[in-house]
Amino acid sequence: METGMSGPGRETGGYGRGRADAGMKVAAGKGGSDGARGVPAGGARAGRARAGGGAAGGASGGGAGTAAPGTGARWKELLLLGAAFPVSFLGWVSLDLAREGRVVAANVTYPLLLCAAFLLAHLVLRGLRPHADPVLLPLAAALCLVGMVLLLRLNAHMARLQLIWMGVGMLAMLLLVALLRDYRLMERYRYTLALLGLALLFSTMILGREVNGARLWLVFGPLRLQPSELAKILLAVFFAAYLAERRELIASAGKKVLGLNLPRPRDLGPLLTMWALSLLLLIFQRDLGSSLLFFGIFLAVIYVSTERPAFVLAGVVLFLAGATLTFFLFGHVESRVKSWIDPLDPQTVNGESYQIAQSLFAFADGGLSGTGLARGSPDLIPFVETDFIYASAGEELGLFGAVALALLYLAFTCRGLYVALRCPDDFGRLLAVGLSAIVGLQSFIIMGGVTRLLPLTGITLPFVSYGGSSLVSNFLLLGLLLCVSAGGGEVA
Amino acid sequence: MHRGIKRLGGFFVVVTLVLVINLSYLQVWGQKGLMENPANTRRLVEEYSIARGRVYTSDDVMLAESEETEGPFRYRRRYPAGGLFAHVLGYDSPQFGRTGLEDQYNDYLLGRKPARGWVQEMTAVLQEGNDLYLTLDSRVQEAAASALGPRKGAVVAINPKTGAVLALYSWPTFDPNALVGREKGEGGASSAEASMEAYSTDANSPLLSRATMGLYAPGSSFKVVTAAAALDEGLPASTAFDCPGVWSVGGSRVTNYGNPPRSFGSIAMETALAYSVNTYFAQLAVRMGAEALVDCAERLGINDRPPLDHPAVSTSTIPSPGEMDAVSLAWTGVGQGELLLTPLQLCLAGCAVANGGKIMVPHLLKEVRRGAEILERYEASVWRSPIKAETAGEVLRMMVEVVEKGTGTQAAISGVTVAGKTGTAEVEGKPPHAWFLGIAPAGNPSVVVAVVIENGGSGGAAAAPVAREVLKAALK
């Protein structure tokens, strides 16, 4: 079995510069939000790292220290967590003041428990994975904390459940980090994982229950699970393993036509398979969001592994063709597209496009600085707690809040890609790319959906939307990224 | 692979940038258009999630309150007095908007005014509005309604010393409760829409506030203005004219009432006002000239919107002096020219007479309260001083004669000296509009009332008794 240890020399050699250096440039340039600055290797001390609003931070991650490996990273993580924590307490105070006119002491439970959980996760990482990336956990914490404040404002009952799910998710993440000593183990079980992922995906076709027009749910008594949330991670693992093995074959062959290096027809196999799979999803589960997301993750990974834009181009053309086909064949896609083109059409504004129109009104109502927590009317938007939570952020936190959230996702995605850059083996690198792409694409698809940049698709906003399956899956994703960043051979 | 990863990162940066630009469009540049979209009910829902303040009369009768309902519009207005105060209060409906005082004092009723301290503004959510206390007296208003009965017309009563409006009534009226509901009837149409449709197509215009918006020829009631203008111009009350039944002017003629028109011989102003002698006031108008007459009328507020704190107020009109020839000047002097007055405007002219030549700003709002706390109190102020104090006293004295022995005897109240002036405005092809302007007590006036009854007949017979009942109620 290929281990991928041959990777780094070949990769970096081709560009003639050091890996760490290249990585730093990405973190500083593309992180884009703030304060990301390069810290020379070996100089990573907690006291020198700056935490900028909890959004992004220093650059140098695990393995940078020489004298006390890893501890520098963990101190940095603690500092960044400390910068993220006030968000939730400010949210709690401002929410209570707006709603009750006074601060309700009992409500401190929510931010307190959440911060304690993240602190605990930090301590566990300190013991288990001292070299793991120090920025990802604080970014996830910032997102979770914002999400909790928004949910607390929208629906207290759901906020309580969310708190429990966050606990479960964090526990799952820590278990994964503890048990998966070497992430390359997953490469060996790629087909098993792929089958499991597919089984999960298509389980709802047979066993699933239709909720709001999409067949996405498995129901066990009081529990409702959305298996596609977990499936996307398993499939990302599979893509990474599969392409790490074949990338050279796929990347090198083919001929140049009009400047594009066209792939050989047989190398289009995986692309066509994924295309068919996502179309199946679209048709049978009416789940435009997941379908787009799967295909997007696949394209991201195949592009990174081959560096051939032709794959992306072919993929986009295929997807559009497939979507057009379903547009003419299936009513639900058609109505989504119509709502997208003119959501304010008087014919549909109180019917099919009600949700998206209300979402746009919510953003407009928020303006630059928002109405303030508990001062807007987000309850006008159906399913605001899940698919449309970003609209409630836009309304009550304004353009500033909405942009801050978008930048948090960008920071998380870019940090994930930075982990990929620093990873020495192909599998880990592609896995980190896939996982980062999940967060980046999923957040963009839903944020773009509720702001009418893209046709609306019902998927969750990672770490922020209400939902158990979504939260647990996102924490598992974070756990995997931490594992990759910590390096393969590291044992606690 | 490095290049691929970096390009992927670049892709996400670009995508985020596009998202931010789109957000800026929604929340900043495109904000106004979205806010004004007719399908956007957010503003309304927000406003109807607040329990509007209650509205009370000065004698503590509740006229409007908000009650909680189901649905996105949390509160609904209820008007316990029904049609009695409908034109003053207006209605507050998510479908048809706001009218009347509901519109005028919306900010107070929603609790946005008076502004609170910034700490409170930042922290406490607005959930209750402030209460309005009006100057209207429910007993005077009821007296006006019952005295007018089912006759089209209007009554306005004002305290001349403060400008406080005591009664403002108009018939036919409407039930505001029927316009604020959102229940769906058969076929999906709301009952409020059906009511609105019925009201707005009704030939009797029940939605029109005749007291403040009804423009009528004032008839003889305008002689009060002609008299005041003459006195102010320096023509004394002793000015006498020979008053035949018919007086020829500029090829036309002015006639007195009666068949044949009654002749009075040589009389002074007092007798002429008491018996409403047209040929006297026509000569008086011609003597003083159009400039003096129009100037005085304009000083009294005609051609100017009265500053009543109510959105539905019409401007009364008199033609400019240049447009008047001798004939129209003569007819204008007796109130039959191209004049159009609202009952409110006539009442304000009466206020100048009653208040020593000064008109106070007419107002309906007395206080704004939150619970027992008085947040704001209306301060009485002078609107204008159109006529001399001596003129006012002289006209008032002459108006007492009208009630004591002239055309207005029906307005007399035992034990009280009432001053008044009748008006009978000719309407082609229909019975005349009946007017009465009353002031009481004449020694120290505390109430001025103006009454109009559309096609009601003679002012003395039809309008004076209505004025009497209203004056009696106000003096209690």
JSON list of N, CA, C and O in Angstrom, two decimals, chain A residues 11 17 26 30 97-98 303-304 307 361 363-364 367 375 377 390 394-395 399 417 421 426 440 444 451, chain B residues 1-7 9 12-13 15-16 22-23 27 31 34 39-40 42 121-125:
[
{"chain": "A", "resi": 11, "resn": "GLU", "atom": "N", "xyz": [6.90, 17.49, -4.68]},
{"chain": "A", "resi": 11, "resn": "GLU", "atom": "CA", "xyz": [6.03, 18.65, -4.78]},
{"chain": "A", "resi": 11, "resn": "GLU", "atom": "C", "xyz": [6.78, 19.97, -4.64]},
{"chain": "A", "resi": 11, "resn": "GLU", "atom": "O", "xyz": [6.70, 20.83, -5.49]},
{"chain": "A", "resi": 17, "resn": "ARG", "atom": "N", "xyz": [10.88, 26.40, -3.83]},
{"chain": "A", "resi": 17, "resn": "ARG", "atom": "CA", "xyz": [10.94, 27.09, -2.56]},
{"chain": "A", "resi": 17, "resn": "ARG", "atom": "C", "xyz": [10.41, 26.21, -1.43]},
{"chain": "A", "resi": 17, "resn": "ARG", "atom": "O", "xyz": [9.75, 25.20, -1.68]},
{"chain": "A", "resi": 26, "resn": "VAL", "atom": "N", "xyz": [0.24, 31.81, 1.76]},
{"chain": "A", "resi": 26, "resn": "VAL", "atom": "CA", "xyz": [-1.19, 31.57, 1.58]},
{"chain": "A", "resi": 26, "resn": "VAL", "atom": "C", "xyz": [-1.97, 32.06, 2.79]},
{"chain": "A", "resi": 26, "resn": "VAL", "atom": "O", "xyz": [-2.96, 32.76, 2.68]},
{"chain": "A", "resi": 30, "resn": "LYS", "atom": "N", "xyz": [-4.29, 34.90, 1.66]},
{"chain": "A", "resi": 30, "resn": "LYS", "atom": "CA", "xyz": [-5.64, 34.47, 1.33]},
{"chain": "A", "resi": 30, "resn": "LYS", "atom": "C", "xyz": [-6.55, 34.37, 2.54]},
{"chain": "A", "resi": 30, "resn": "LYS", "atom": "O", "xyz": [-7.75, 34.36, 2.40]},
{"chain": "A", "resi": 97, "resn": "LEU", "atom": "N", "xyz": [-30.58, 42.17, 27.41]},
{"chain": "A", "resi": 97, "resn": "LEU", "atom": "CA", "xyz": [-30.95, 43.59, 27.56]},
{"chain": "A", "resi": 97, "resn": "LEU", "atom": "C", "xyz": [-32.04, 43.96, 26.57]},
{"chain": "A", "resi": 97, "resn": "LEU", "atom": "O", "xyz": [-32.98, 44.66, 26.91]},
{"chain": "A", "resi": 98, "resn": "ALA", "atom": "N", "xyz": [-31.90, 43.46, 25.35]},
{"chain": "A", "resi": 98, "resn": "ALA", "atom": "CA", "xyz": [-32.89, 43.80, 24.33]},
{"chain": "A", "resi": 98, "resn": "ALA", "atom": "C", "xyz": [-34.23, 43.16, 24.64]},
{"chain": "A", "resi": 98, "resn": "ALA", "atom": "O", "xyz": [-35.28, 43.74, 24.40]},
{"chain": "A", "resi": 303, "resn": "TYR", "atom": "N", "xyz": [-9.30, 18.72, -9.06]},
{"chain": "A", "resi": 303, "resn": "TYR", "atom": "CA", "xyz": [-8.53, 19.84, -9.61]},
{"chain": "A", "resi": 303, "resn": "TYR", "atom": "C", "xyz": [-7.19, 19.96, -8.90]},
{"chain": "A", "resi": 303, "resn": "TYR", "atom": "O", "xyz": [-6.14, 20.09, -9.53]},
{"chain": "A", "resi": 304, "resn": "VAL", "atom": "N", "xyz": [-7.23, 19.91, -7.58]},
{"chain": "A", "resi": 304, "resn": "VAL", "atom": "CA", "xyz": [-5.99, 20.05, -6.83]},
{"chain": "A", "resi": 304, "resn": "VAL", "atom": "C", "xyz": [-5.03, 18.91, -7.16]},
{"chain": "A", "resi": 304, "resn": "VAL", "atom": "O", "xyz": [-3.82, 19.11, -7.33]},
{"chain": "A", "resi": 307, "resn": "GLU", "atom": "N", "xyz": [-4.32, 19.46, -11.14]},
{"chain": "A", "resi": 307, "resn": "GLU", "atom": "CA", "xyz": [-4.06, 20.82, -11.56]},
{"chain": "A", "resi": 307, "resn": "GLU", "atom": "C", "xyz": [-4.48, 21.05, -13.00]},
{"chain": "A", "resi": 307, "resn": "GLU", "atom": "O", "xyz": [-3.87, 21.83, -13.74]},
{"chain": "A", "resi": 361, "resn": "PHE", "atom": "N", "xyz": [-35.78, 40.70, 2.23]},
{"chain": "A", "resi": 361, "resn": "PHE", "atom": "CA", "xyz": [-36.32, 41.80, 3.03]},
{"chain": "A", "resi": 361, "resn": "PHE", "atom": "C", "xyz": [-35.60, 41.87, 4.38]},
{"chain": "A", "resi": 361, "resn": "PHE", "atom": "O", "xyz": [-35.37, 42.97, 4.90]},
{"chain": "A", "resi": 363, "resn": "PHE", "atom": "N", "xyz": [-32.50, 41.03, 5.02]},
{"chain": "A", "resi": 363, "resn": "PHE", "atom": "CA", "xyz": [-31.19, 41.64, 4.83]},
{"chain": "A", "resi": 363, "resn": "PHE", "atom": "C", "xyz": [-31.34, 43.16, 4.67]},
{"chain": "A", "resi": 363, "resn": "PHE", "atom": "O", "xyz": [-30.59, 43.93, 5.26]},
{"chain": "A", "resi": 364, "resn": "ALA", "atom": "N", "xyz": [-32.35, 43.57, 3.89]},
{"chain": "A", "resi": 364, "resn": "ALA", "atom": "CA", "xyz": [-32.56, 45.00, 3.67]},
{"chain": "A", "resi": 364, "resn": "ALA", "atom": "C", "xyz": [-32.90, 45.69, 4.99]},
{"chain": "A", "resi": 364, "resn": "ALA", "atom": "O", "xyz": [-32.42, 46.79, 5.27]},
{"chain": "A", "resi": 367, "resn": "GLY", "atom": "N", "xyz": [-29.75, 46.43, 7.14]},
{"chain": "A", "resi": 367, "resn": "GLY", "atom": "CA", "xyz": [-28.89, 47.55, 6.75]},
{"chain": "A", "resi": 367, "resn": "GLY", "atom": "C", "xyz": [-27.45, 47.34, 7.16]},
{"chain": "A", "resi": 367, "resn": "GLY", "atom": "O", "xyz": [-26.98, 46.21, 7.27]},
{"chain": "A", "resi": 375, "resn": "ARG", "atom": "N", "xyz": [-34.48, 42.54, 17.86]},
{"chain": "A", "resi": 375, "resn": "ARG", "atom": "CA", "xyz": [-35.24, 43.70, 17.43]},
{"chain": "A", "resi": 375, "resn": "ARG", "atom": "C", "xyz": [-35.71, 43.59, 15.99]},
{"chain": "A", "resi": 375, "resn": "ARG", "atom": "O", "xyz": [-36.37, 44.49, 15.49]},
{"chain": "A", "resi": 377, "resn": "SER", "atom": "N", "xyz": [-37.50, 40.97, 12.83]},
{"chain": "A", "resi": 377, "resn": "SER", "atom": "CA", "xyz": [-38.57, 39.96, 12.82]},
{"chain": "A", "resi": 377, "resn": "SER", "atom": "C", "xyz": [-38.16, 38.77, 11.98]},
{"chain": "A", "resi": 377, "resn": "SER", "atom": "O", "xyz": [-38.75, 38.51, 10.94]},
{"chain": "A", "resi": 390, "resn": "TYR", "atom": "N", "xyz": [-28.60, 32.51, 8.33]},
{"chain": "A", "resi": 390, "resn": "TYR", "atom": "CA", "xyz": [-27.74, 33.60, 7.87]},
{"chain": "A", "resi": 390, "resn": "TYR", "atom": "C", "xyz": [-28.54, 34.87, 7.63]},
{"chain": "A", "resi": 390, "resn": "TYR", "atom": "O", "xyz": [-28.04, 35.98, 7.85]},
{"chain": "A", "resi": 394, "resn": "GLY", "atom": "N", "xyz": [-28.00, 38.58, 9.10]},
{"chain": "A", "resi": 394, "resn": "GLY", "atom": "CA", "xyz": [-27.99, 39.78, 8.28]},
{"chain": "A", "resi": 394, "resn": "GLY", "atom": "C", "xyz": [-28.95, 40.83, 8.78]},
{"chain": "A", "resi": 394, "resn": "GLY", "atom": "O", "xyz": [-28.68, 42.02, 8.72]},
{"chain": "A", "resi": 395, "resn": "GLU", "atom": "N", "xyz": [-30.08, 40.38, 9.29]},
{"chain": "A", "resi": 395, "resn": "GLU", "atom": "CA", "xyz": [-31.09, 41.33, 9.77]},
{"chain": "A", "resi": 395, "resn": "GLU", "atom": "C", "xyz": [-30.68, 41.96, 11.11]},
{"chain": "A", "resi": 395, "resn": "GLU", "atom": "O", "xyz": [-30.72, 43.17, 11.26]},
{"chain": "A", "resi": 399, "resn": "LEU", "atom": "N", "xyz": [-24.90, 44.29, 7.94]},
{"chain": "A", "resi": 399, "resn": "LEU", "atom": "CA", "xyz": [-23.85, 43.97, 6.97]},
{"chain": "A", "resi": 399, "resn": "LEU", "atom": "C", "xyz": [-22.57, 43.59, 7.70]},
{"chain": "A", "resi": 399, "resn": "LEU", "atom": "O", "xyz": [-21.87, 42.65, 7.31]},
{"chain": "A", "resi": 417, "resn": "LEU", "atom": "N", "xyz": [-6.90, 24.75, 3.91]},
{"chain": "A", "resi": 417, "resn": "LEU", "atom": "CA", "xyz": [-6.03, 24.59, 2.74]},
{"chain": "A", "resi": 417, "resn": "LEU", "atom": "C", "xyz": [-4.56, 24.76, 3.13]},
{"chain": "A", "resi": 417, "resn": "LEU", "atom": "O", "xyz": [-3.68, 24.12, 2.56]},
{"chain": "A", "resi": 421, "resn": "LEU", "atom": "N", "xyz": [-1.43, 22.37, 2.48]},
{"chain": "A", "resi": 421, "resn": "LEU", "atom": "CA", "xyz": [-0.13, 22.77, 1.94]},
{"chain": "A", "resi": 421, "resn": "LEU", "atom": "C", "xyz": [1.02, 22.21, 2.75]},
{"chain": "A", "resi": 421, "resn": "LEU", "atom": "O", "xyz": [2.08, 21.87, 2.23]},
{"chain": "A", "resi": 426, "resn": "ASP", "atom": "N", "xyz": [0.35, 12.78, -0.05]},
{"chain": "A", "resi": 426, "resn": "ASP", "atom": "CA", "xyz": [-0.73, 13.09, -0.99]},
{"chain": "A", "resi": 426, "resn": "ASP", "atom": "C", "xyz": [-2.11, 12.88, -0.40]},
{"chain": "A", "resi": 426, "resn": "ASP", "atom": "O", "xyz": [-3.01, 13.69, -0.58]},
{"chain": "A", "resi": 440, "resn": "GLY", "atom": "N", "xyz": [-16.01, 25.39, 2.88]},
{"chain": "A", "resi": 440, "resn": "GLY", "atom": "CA", "xyz": [-16.05, 26.56, 2.01]},
{"chain": "A", "resi": 440, "resn": "GLY", "atom": "C", "xyz": [-17.25, 26.54, 1.07]},
{"chain": "A", "resi": 440, "resn": "GLY", "atom": "O", "xyz": [-17.98, 27.53, 0.96]},
{"chain": "A", "resi": 444, "resn": "PHE", "atom": "N", "xyz": [-20.71, 28.73, 1.34]},
{"chain": "A", "resi": 444, "resn": "PHE", "atom": "CA", "xyz": [-20.98, 29.65, 0.24]},
{"chain": "A", "resi": 444, "resn": "PHE", "atom": "C", "xyz": [-22.31, 29.33, -0.45]},
{"chain": "A", "resi": 444, "resn": "PHE", "atom": "O", "xyz": [-23.06, 30.24, -0.80]},
{"chain": "A", "resi": 451, "resn": "THR", "atom": "N", "xyz": [-29.02, 34.87, -0.13]},
{"chain": "A", "resi": 451, "resn": "THR", "atom": "CA", "xyz": [-28.86, 36.24, -0.61]},
{"chain": "A", "resi": 451, "resn": "THR", "atom": "C", "xyz": [-29.12, 36.35, -2.12]},
{"chain": "A", "resi": 451, "resn": "THR", "atom": "O", "xyz": [-28.85, 37.37, -2.72]},
{"chain": "B", "resi": 1, "resn": "MET", "atom": "N", "xyz": [0.72, 20.10, -6.82]},
{"chain": "B", "resi": 1, "resn": "MET", "atom": "CA", "xyz": [-0.49, 20.23, -6.01]},
{"chain": "B", "resi": 1, "resn": "MET", "atom": "C", "xyz": [-0.56, 21.58, -5.32]},
{"chain": "B", "resi": 1, "resn": "MET", "atom": "O", "xyz": [-1.62, 22.10, -5.07]},
{"chain": "B", "resi": 2, "resn": "HIS", "atom": "N", "xyz": [0.61, 22.12, -4.99]},
{"chain": "B", "resi": 2, "resn": "HIS", "atom": "CA", "xyz": [0.61, 23.40, -4.28]},
{"chain": "B", "resi": 2, "resn": "HIS", "atom": "C", "xyz": [-0.12, 24.49, -5.04]},
{"chain": "B", "resi": 2, "resn": "HIS", "atom": "O", "xyz": [-0.90, 25.24, -4.49]},
{"chain": "B", "resi": 3, "resn": "ARG", "atom": "N", "xyz": [0.15, 24.51, -6.34]},
{"chain": "B", "resi": 3, "resn": "ARG", "atom": "CA", "xyz": [-0.46, 25.54, -7.15]},
{"chain": "B", "resi": 3, "resn": "ARG", "atom": "C", "xyz": [-1.99, 25.36, -7.15]},
{"chain": "B", "resi": 3, "resn": "ARG", "atom": "O", "xyz": [-2.74, 26.32, -7.04]},
{"chain": "B", "resi": 4, "resn": "GLY", "atom": "N", "xyz": [-2.40, 24.10, -7.23]},
{"chain": "B", "resi": 4, "resn": "GLY", "atom": "CA", "xyz": [-3.85, 23.82, -7.21]},
{"chain": "B", "resi": 4, "resn": "GLY", "atom": "C", "xyz": [-4.49, 24.28, -5.91]},
{"chain": "B", "resi": 4, "resn": "GLY", "atom": "O", "xyz": [-5.57, 24.88, -5.91]},
{"chain": "B", "resi": 5, "resn": "ILE", "atom": "N", "xyz": [-3.81, 24.00, -4.79]},
{"chain": "B", "resi": 5, "resn": "ILE", "atom": "CA", "xyz": [-4.38, 24.39, -3.49]},
{"chain": "B", "resi": 5, "resn": "ILE", "atom": "C", "xyz": [-4.49, 25.90, -3.39]},
{"chain": "B", "resi": 5, "resn": "ILE", "atom": "O", "xyz": [-5.50, 26.45, -2.95]},
{"chain": "B", "resi": 6, "resn": "LYS", "atom": "N", "xyz": [-3.43, 26.57, -3.86]},
{"chain": "B", "resi": 6, "resn": "LYS", "atom": "CA", "xyz": [-3.45, 28.03, -3.77]},
{"chain": "B", "resi": 6, "resn": "LYS", "atom": "C", "xyz": [-4.54, 28.62, -4.65]},
{"chain": "B", "resi": 6, "resn": "LYS", "atom": "O", "xyz": [-5.22, 29.57, -4.29]},
{"chain": "B", "resi": 7, "resn": "ARG", "atom": "N", "xyz": [-4.70, 28.02, -5.83]},
{"chain": "B", "resi": 7, "resn": "ARG", "atom": "CA", "xyz": [-5.75, 28.51, -6.71]},
{"chain": "B", "resi": 7, "resn": "ARG", "atom": "C", "xyz": [-7.12, 28.27, -6.10]},
{"chain": "B", "resi": 7, "resn": "ARG", "atom": "O", "xyz": [-8.02, 29.09, -6.23]},
{"chain": "B", "resi": 9, "resn": "GLY", "atom": "N", "xyz": [-7.73, 28.21, -2.93]},
{"chain": "B", "resi": 9, "resn": "GLY", "atom": "CA", "xyz": [-7.86, 29.27, -1.91]},
{"chain": "B", "resi": 9, "resn": "GLY", "atom": "C", "xyz": [-8.27, 30.58, -2.56]},
{"chain": "B", "resi": 9, "resn": "GLY", "atom": "O", "xyz": [-9.15, 31.29, -2.07]},
{"chain": "B", "resi": 12, "resn": "PHE", "atom": "N", "xyz": [-11.88, 30.65, -3.31]},
{"chain": "B", "resi": 12, "resn": "PHE", "atom": "CA", "xyz": [-12.74, 30.96, -2.17]},
{"chain": "B", "resi": 12, "resn": "PHE", "atom": "C", "xyz": [-12.67, 32.44, -1.79]},
{"chain": "B", "resi": 12, "resn": "PHE", "atom": "O", "xyz": [-13.67, 33.02, -1.36]},
{"chain": "B", "resi": 13, "resn": "VAL", "atom": "N", "xyz": [-11.52, 33.06, -1.97]},
{"chain": "B", "resi": 13, "resn": "VAL", "atom": "CA", "xyz": [-11.41, 34.48, -1.69]},
{"chain": "B", "resi": 13, "resn": "VAL", "atom": "C", "xyz": [-12.32, 35.27, -2.65]},
{"chain": "B", "resi": 13, "resn": "VAL", "atom": "O", "xyz": [-13.09, 36.14, -2.23]},
{"chain": "B", "resi": 15, "resn": "VAL", "atom": "N", "xyz": [-14.91, 34.17, -4.29]},
{"chain": "B", "resi": 15, "resn": "VAL", "atom": "CA", "xyz": [-16.30, 33.85, -4.01]},
{"chain": "B", "resi": 15, "resn": "VAL", "atom": "C", "xyz": [-16.81, 34.65, -2.80]},
{"chain": "B", "resi": 15, "resn": "VAL", "atom": "O", "xyz": [-17.94, 35.18, -2.79]},
{"chain": "B", "resi": 16, "resn": "THR", "atom": "N", "xyz": [-15.96, 34.78, -1.79]},
{"chain": "B", "resi": 16, "resn": "THR", "atom": "CA", "xyz": [-16.35, 35.56, -0.61]},
{"chain": "B", "resi": 16, "resn": "THR", "atom": "C", "xyz": [-16.52, 37.03, -0.97]},
{"chain": "B", "resi": 16, "resn": "THR", "atom": "O", "xyz": [-17.43, 37.70, -0.50]},
{"chain": "B", "resi": 22, "resn": "ASN", "atom": "N", "xyz": [-22.48, 41.38, -2.98]},
{"chain": "B", "resi": 22, "resn": "ASN", "atom": "CA", "xyz": [-23.92, 41.13, -3.06]},
{"chain": "B", "resi": 22, "resn": "ASN", "atom": "C", "xyz": [-24.61, 41.55, -1.77]},
{"chain": "B", "resi": 22, "resn": "ASN", "atom": "O", "xyz": [-25.68, 42.17, -1.79]},
{"chain": "B", "resi": 23, "resn": "LEU", "atom": "N", "xyz": [-24.00, 41.25, -0.63]},
{"chain": "B", "resi": 23, "resn": "LEU", "atom": "CA", "xyz": [-24.56, 41.65, 0.66]},
{"chain": "B", "resi": 23, "resn": "LEU", "atom": "C", "xyz": [-24.65, 43.17, 0.76]},
{"chain": "B", "resi": 23, "resn": "LEU", "atom": "O", "xyz": [-25.65, 43.72, 1.20]},
{"chain": "B", "resi": 27, "resn": "GLN", "atom": "N", "xyz": [-27.97, 45.26, 1.47]},
{"chain": "B", "resi": 27, "resn": "GLN", "atom": "CA", "xyz": [-28.12, 45.95, 2.75]},
{"chain": "B", "resi": 27, "resn": "GLN", "atom": "C", "xyz": [-27.84, 47.44, 2.68]},
{"chain": "B", "resi": 27, "resn": "GLN", "atom": "O", "xyz": [-28.17, 48.15, 3.62]},
{"chain": "B", "resi": 31, "resn": "GLN", "atom": "N", "xyz": [-31.13, 48.57, -0.54]},
{"chain": "B", "resi": 31, "resn": "GLN", "atom": "CA", "xyz": [-31.97, 48.47, 0.65]},
{"chain": "B", "resi": 31, "resn": "GLN", "atom": "C", "xyz": [-33.32, 49.16, 0.47]},
{"chain": "B", "resi": 31, "resn": "GLN", "atom": "O", "xyz": [-34.36, 48.59, 0.76]},
{"chain": "B", "resi": 34, "resn": "LEU", "atom": "N", "xyz": [-35.94, 47.37, -1.67]},
{"chain": "B", "resi": 34, "resn": "LEU", "atom": "CA", "xyz": [-36.50, 46.20, -1.01]},
{"chain": "B", "resi": 34, "resn": "LEU", "atom": "C", "xyz": [-37.44, 46.60, 0.11]},
{"chain": "B", "resi": 34, "resn": "LEU", "atom": "O", "xyz": [-38.49, 45.99, 0.31]},
{"chain": "B", "resi": 39, "resn": "ALA", "atom": "N", "xyz": [-44.63, 43.84, -1.22]},
{"chain": "B", "resi": 39, "resn": "ALA", "atom": "CA", "xyz": [-44.74, 42.53, -0.55]},
{"chain": "B", "resi": 39, "resn": "ALA", "atom": "C", "xyz": [-44.01, 42.52, 0.78]},
{"chain": "B", "resi": 39, "resn": "ALA", "atom": "O", "xyz": [-44.12, 41.58, 1.55]},
{"chain": "B", "resi": 40, "resn": "ASN", "atom": "N", "xyz": [-43.27, 43.58, 1.05]},
{"chain": "B", "resi": 40, "resn": "ASN", "atom": "CA", "xyz": [-42.49, 43.62, 2.30]},
{"chain": "B", "resi": 40, "resn": "ASN", "atom": "C", "xyz": [-43.36, 44.10, 3.45]},
{"chain": "B", "resi": 40, "resn": "ASN", "atom": "O", "xyz": [-43.66, 45.28, 3.55]},
{"chain": "B", "resi": 42, "resn": "ARG", "atom": "N", "xyz": [-42.57, 43.68, 6.63]},
{"chain": "B", "resi": 42, "resn": "ARG", "atom": "CA", "xyz": [-41.80, 43.67, 7.88]},
{"chain": "B", "resi": 42, "resn": "ARG", "atom": "C", "xyz": [-42.11, 44.88, 8.75]},
{"chain": "B", "resi": 42, "resn": "ARG", "atom": "O", "xyz": [-42.31, 44.76, 9.95]},
{"chain": "B", "resi": 121, "resn": "GLU", "atom": "N", "xyz": [-33.45, 53.49, 25.23]},
{"chain": "B", "resi": 121, "resn": "GLU", "atom": "CA", "xyz": [-33.63, 53.21, 23.81]},
{"chain": "B", "resi": 121, "resn": "GLU", "atom": "C", "xyz": [-32.83, 51.98, 23.40]},
{"chain": "B", "resi": 121, "resn": "GLU", "atom": "O", "xyz": [-33.28, 51.16, 22.61]},
{"chain": "B", "resi": 122, "resn": "MET", "atom": "N", "xyz": [-31.62, 51.87, 23.92]},
{"chain": "B", "resi": 122, "resn": "MET", "atom": "CA", "xyz": [-30.74, 50.78, 23.53]},
{"chain": "B", "resi": 122, "resn": "MET", "atom": "C", "xyz": [-31.19, 49.47, 24.15]},
{"chain": "B", "resi": 122, "resn": "MET", "atom": "O", "xyz": [-31.01, 48.41, 23.57]},
{"chain": "B", "resi": 123, "resn": "THR", "atom": "N", "xyz": [-31.74, 49.53, 25.35]},
{"chain": "B", "resi": 123, "resn": "THR", "atom": "CA", "xyz": [-31.95, 48.28, 26.08]},
{"chain": "B", "resi": 123, "resn": "THR", "atom": "C", "xyz": [-33.38, 47.78, 26.01]},
{"chain": "B", "resi": 123, "resn": "THR", "atom": "O", "xyz": [-33.60, 46.62, 25.69]},
{"chain": "B", "resi": 124, "resn": "ALA", "atom": "N", "xyz": [-34.35, 48.64, 26.32]},
{"chain": "B", "resi": 124, "resn": "ALA", "atom": "CA", "xyz": [-35.71, 48.13, 26.43]},
{"chain": "B", "resi": 124, "resn": "ALA", "atom": "C", "xyz": [-36.36, 48.05, 25.06]},
{"chain": "B", "resi": 124, "resn": "ALA", "atom": "O", "xyz": [-36.28, 48.98, 24.27]},
{"chain": "B", "resi": 125, "resn": "VAL", "atom": "N", "xyz": [-37.00, 46.94, 24.79]},
{"chain": "B", "resi": 125, "resn": "VAL", "atom": "CA", "xyz": [-37.72, 46.79, 23.53]},
{"chain": "B", "resi": 125, "resn": "VAL", "atom": "C", "xyz": [-39.07, 47.50, 23.66]},
{"chain": "B", "resi": 125, "resn": "VAL", "atom": "O", "xyz": [-39.71, 47.46, 24.69]}
]
